[in-house]
């Protein structure tokens, strides 16, 4: 019996990096009175997956946030505009109920796309090195 360590096949326009397989990421969203930080569950050139709910942070399809800041370790800082595209209630493995939201990047610049590509490649290399250490 063989066990595959490859991520599940993805049928989407952009490869999605699941953050729980590499390192935790979060994004900072500026609200009128404060900046809120919320956890990301995935990242791709197309957008982000957000996990959690913060009072005052409206997560509803069609809502846009400008200047969202995502620090990509050892790659740089991504500043982007996003639009919430999908929201669903989820129950975590520990039984806690929360919200999972999908957001699409709006008009990403080529340098921003390259930053995401570079980060995903670095993160995948690290993940594979942990799975297959060299002696």
PDB file of C-alpha atoms in Angstrom:
ATOM      1  CA  UNK A   1       0.000   0.000   0.000  1.00  0.00           C
ATOM      2  CA  UNK A   2       1.471   3.365  -0.965  1.00  0.00           C
ATOM      3  CA  UNK A   3       0.661   6.678   0.614  1.00  0.00           C
ATOM      4  CA  UNK A   4       0.713   9.795  -1.517  1.00  0.00           C
ATOM      5  CA  UNK A   5       2.172  12.948  -0.021  1.00  0.00           C
ATOM      6  CA  UNK A   6       1.069  15.087  -2.942  1.00  0.00           C
ATOM      7  CA  UNK A   7      -1.697  17.594  -2.337  1.00  0.00           C
ATOM      8  CA  UNK A   8      -5.129  16.653  -3.679  1.00  0.00           C
ATOM      9  CA  UNK A   9      -5.750  17.492  -7.325  1.00  0.00           C
ATOM     10  CA  UNK A  10      -6.932  21.037  -7.785  1.00  0.00           C
ATOM     11  CA  UNK A  11      -9.366  22.046 -10.490  1.00  0.00           C
ATOM     12  CA  UNK A  12      -9.077  25.802 -10.443  1.00  0.00           C
ATOM     13  CA  UNK A  13      -7.392  28.591 -12.369  1.00  0.00           C
ATOM     14  CA  UNK A  14      -4.718  29.146  -9.683  1.00  0.00           C
ATOM     15  CA  UNK A  15      -2.898  26.712  -7.395  1.00  0.00           C
ATOM     16  CA  UNK A  16      -4.152  27.076  -3.830  1.00  0.00           C
ATOM     17  CA  UNK A  17      -1.664  26.801  -0.971  1.00  0.00           C
ATOM     18  CA  UNK A  18      -3.284  25.471   2.203  1.00  0.00           C
ATOM     19  CA  UNK A  19      -1.691  27.386   5.051  1.00  0.00           C
ATOM     20  CA  UNK A  20      -2.081  24.597   7.620  1.00  0.00           C
ATOM     21  CA  UNK A  21       0.357  22.566   5.508  1.00  0.00           C
ATOM     22  CA  UNK A  22       3.071  25.236   5.697  1.00  0.00           C
ATOM     23  CA  UNK A  23       2.980  28.146   8.120  1.00  0.00           C
ATOM     24  CA  UNK A  24       0.156  30.216   9.525  1.00  0.00           C
ATOM     25  CA  UNK A  25      -0.749  33.344   7.587  1.00  0.00           C
ATOM     26  CA  UNK A  26      -3.050  36.188   8.485  1.00  0.00           C
ATOM     27  CA  UNK A  27      -4.173  39.375   6.845  1.00  0.00           C
ATOM     28  CA  UNK A  28      -4.739  42.836   8.220  1.00  0.00           C
ATOM     29  CA  UNK A  29      -7.878  44.646   7.119  1.00  0.00           C
ATOM     30  CA  UNK A  30      -8.270  48.353   7.837  1.00  0.00           C
ATOM     31  CA  UNK A  31     -11.654  49.307   9.254  1.00  0.00           C
ATOM     32  CA  UNK A  32     -12.749  52.904   9.921  1.00  0.00           C
ATOM     33  CA  UNK A  33     -11.639  52.842  13.587  1.00  0.00           C
ATOM     34  CA  UNK A  34      -8.994  50.113  13.685  1.00  0.00           C
ATOM     35  CA  UNK A  35      -7.025  47.449  11.841  1.00  0.00           C
ATOM     36  CA  UNK A  36      -8.248  43.875  12.312  1.00  0.00           C
ATOM     37  CA  UNK A  37      -6.133  40.772  11.841  1.00  0.00           C
ATOM     38  CA  UNK A  38      -7.778  37.539  10.718  1.00  0.00           C
ATOM     39  CA  UNK A  39      -6.416  34.059   9.908  1.00  0.00           C
ATOM     40  CA  UNK A  40      -6.024  32.795   6.367  1.00  0.00           C
ATOM     41  CA  UNK A  41      -6.602  29.165   5.484  1.00  0.00           C
ATOM     42  CA  UNK A  42      -5.403  29.372   1.908  1.00  0.00           C
ATOM     43  CA  UNK A  43      -3.683  31.617  -0.610  1.00  0.00           C
ATOM     44  CA  UNK A  44      -3.542  31.659  -4.403  1.00  0.00           C
ATOM     45  CA  UNK A  45      -2.927  34.189  -7.144  1.00  0.00           C
ATOM     46  CA  UNK A  46      -6.698  34.461  -7.376  1.00  0.00           C
ATOM     47  CA  UNK A  47      -7.481  35.208  -3.746  1.00  0.00           C
ATOM     48  CA  UNK A  48      -7.533  34.091  -0.136  1.00  0.00           C
ATOM     49  CA  UNK A  49      -9.552  31.898   2.182  1.00  0.00           C
ATOM     50  CA  UNK A  50     -10.400  33.542   5.514  1.00  0.00           C
ATOM     51  CA  UNK A  51     -11.299  31.618   8.639  1.00  0.00           C
ATOM     52  CA  UNK A  52     -13.094  33.244  11.530  1.00  0.00           C
ATOM     53  CA  UNK A  53     -15.361  36.094  12.382  1.00  0.00           C
ATOM     54  CA  UNK A  54     -14.520  39.453  13.904  1.00  0.00           C
ATOM     55  CA  UNK A  55     -17.270  41.828  15.055  1.00  0.00           C
ATOM     56  CA  UNK A  56     -17.247  44.885  12.807  1.00  0.00           C
ATOM     57  CA  UNK A  57     -15.672  43.034   9.899  1.00  0.00           C
ATOM     58  CA  UNK A  58     -18.416  42.559   7.334  1.00  0.00           C
ATOM     59  CA  UNK A  59     -17.924  39.250   5.541  1.00  0.00           C
ATOM     60  CA  UNK A  60     -20.691  39.214   2.959  1.00  0.00           C
ATOM     61  CA  UNK A  61     -20.470  38.537  -0.788  1.00  0.00           C
ATOM     62  CA  UNK A  62     -19.799  41.737  -2.716  1.00  0.00           C
ATOM     63  CA  UNK A  63     -18.122  43.606   0.156  1.00  0.00           C
ATOM     64  CA  UNK A  64     -14.730  45.048  -0.826  1.00  0.00           C
ATOM     65  CA  UNK A  65     -11.736  45.887   1.339  1.00  0.00           C
ATOM     66  CA  UNK A  66      -8.878  48.023   0.087  1.00  0.00           C
ATOM     67  CA  UNK A  67      -5.231  47.848   1.101  1.00  0.00           C
ATOM     68  CA  UNK A  68      -5.411  44.423   2.740  1.00  0.00           C
ATOM     69  CA  UNK A  69      -1.951  43.561   4.078  1.00  0.00           C
ATOM     70  CA  UNK A  70      -0.561  40.018   4.053  1.00  0.00           C
ATOM     71  CA  UNK A  71       2.974  39.379   5.263  1.00  0.00           C
ATOM     72  CA  UNK A  72       4.470  36.479   3.340  1.00  0.00           C
ATOM     73  CA  UNK A  73       7.419  35.220   5.431  1.00  0.00           C
ATOM     74  CA  UNK A  74      10.766  35.431   3.634  1.00  0.00           C
ATOM     75  CA  UNK A  75       9.030  36.744   0.489  1.00  0.00           C
ATOM     76  CA  UNK A  76       7.648  40.186   1.290  1.00  0.00           C
ATOM     77  CA  UNK A  77       4.460  42.073   2.048  1.00  0.00           C
ATOM     78  CA  UNK A  78       1.455  41.865  -0.234  1.00  0.00           C
ATOM     79  CA  UNK A  79      -0.925  44.830  -0.366  1.00  0.00           C
ATOM     80  CA  UNK A  80      -4.104  44.124  -2.282  1.00  0.00           C
ATOM     81  CA  UNK A  81      -7.759  44.938  -2.667  1.00  0.00           C
ATOM     82  CA  UNK A  82     -10.197  42.057  -2.159  1.00  0.00           C
ATOM     83  CA  UNK A  83     -13.854  41.301  -2.706  1.00  0.00           C
ATOM     84  CA  UNK A  84     -15.660  38.753  -0.549  1.00  0.00           C
ATOM     85  CA  UNK A  85     -17.131  36.182  -2.965  1.00  0.00           C
ATOM     86  CA  UNK A  86     -18.457  33.369  -0.754  1.00  0.00           C
ATOM     87  CA  UNK A  87     -19.262  32.862   2.922  1.00  0.00           C
ATOM     88  CA  UNK A  88     -20.291  29.686   4.696  1.00  0.00           C
ATOM     89  CA  UNK A  89     -20.717  28.471   8.245  1.00  0.00           C
ATOM     90  CA  UNK A  90     -18.353  25.627   9.112  1.00  0.00           C
ATOM     91  CA  UNK A  91     -17.733  23.378  12.078  1.00  0.00           C
ATOM     92  CA  UNK A  92     -14.095  22.744  12.951  1.00  0.00           C
ATOM     93  CA  UNK A  93     -12.783  19.335  13.990  1.00  0.00           C
ATOM     94  CA  UNK A  94     -12.878  20.465  17.628  1.00  0.00           C
ATOM     95  CA  UNK A  95     -16.607  21.207  17.316  1.00  0.00           C
ATOM     96  CA  UNK A  96     -16.320  24.996  17.250  1.00  0.00           C
ATOM     97  CA  UNK A  97     -18.564  26.714  14.698  1.00  0.00           C
ATOM     98  CA  UNK A  98     -17.109  29.588  12.698  1.00  0.00           C
ATOM     99  CA  UNK A  99     -17.210  31.219   9.267  1.00  0.00           C
ATOM    100  CA  UNK A 100     -15.129  30.460   6.186  1.00  0.00           C
ATOM    101  CA  UNK A 101     -15.003  33.213   3.572  1.00  0.00           C
ATOM    102  CA  UNK A 102     -13.458  33.252   0.130  1.00  0.00           C
ATOM    103  CA  UNK A 103     -12.147  36.541  -1.232  1.00  0.00           C
ATOM    104  CA  UNK A 104     -10.921  37.370  -4.718  1.00  0.00           C
ATOM    105  CA  UNK A 105      -7.998  39.701  -5.374  1.00  0.00           C
ATOM    106  CA  UNK A 106      -8.978  42.721  -7.451  1.00  0.00           C
ATOM    107  CA  UNK A 107      -6.627  43.917 -10.199  1.00  0.00           C
ATOM    108  CA  UNK A 108      -3.413  42.441  -8.802  1.00  0.00           C
ATOM    109  CA  UNK A 109      -0.295  43.960 -10.293  1.00  0.00           C
ATOM    110  CA  UNK A 110       2.272  41.727 -11.993  1.00  0.00           C
ATOM    111  CA  UNK A 111       4.779  42.266  -9.133  1.00  0.00           C
ATOM    112  CA  UNK A 112       2.091  41.221  -6.619  1.00  0.00           C
ATOM    113  CA  UNK A 113       1.336  38.086  -8.647  1.00  0.00           C
ATOM    114  CA  UNK A 114       5.055  37.288  -8.768  1.00  0.00           C
ATOM    115  CA  UNK A 115       5.336  37.776  -4.998  1.00  0.00           C
ATOM    116  CA  UNK A 116       2.547  35.254  -4.427  1.00  0.00           C
ATOM    117  CA  UNK A 117       4.110  32.793  -6.890  1.00  0.00           C
ATOM    118  CA  UNK A 118       7.507  33.128  -5.203  1.00  0.00           C
ATOM    119  CA  UNK A 119       6.000  32.599  -1.735  1.00  0.00           C
ATOM    120  CA  UNK A 120       3.998  29.541  -2.830  1.00  0.00           C
ATOM    121  CA  UNK A 121       7.077  27.961  -4.445  1.00  0.00           C
ATOM    122  CA  UNK A 122       9.184  28.573  -1.317  1.00  0.00           C
ATOM    123  CA  UNK A 123       6.452  27.216   0.968  1.00  0.00           C
ATOM    124  CA  UNK A 124       5.981  24.101  -1.177  1.00  0.00           C
ATOM    125  CA  UNK A 125       9.744  23.438  -1.196  1.00  0.00           C
ATOM    126  CA  UNK A 126       9.805  23.651   2.613  1.00  0.00           C
ATOM    127  CA  UNK A 127       6.767  21.390   2.927  1.00  0.00           C
ATOM    128  CA  UNK A 128       8.313  18.772   0.648  1.00  0.00           C
ATOM    129  CA  UNK A 129      11.665  18.984   2.466  1.00  0.00           C
ATOM    130  CA  UNK A 130       9.872  18.201   5.751  1.00  0.00           C
ATOM    131  CA  UNK A 131       8.148  15.225   4.149  1.00  0.00           C
ATOM    132  CA  UNK A 132      11.315  13.896   2.504  1.00  0.00           C
ATOM    133  CA  UNK A 133      14.339  14.918   4.588  1.00  0.00           C
ATOM    134  CA  UNK A 134      17.721  14.196   3.067  1.00  0.00           C
ATOM    135  CA  UNK A 135      20.224  12.278   5.127  1.00  0.00           C
TER     136      UNK A 135
END
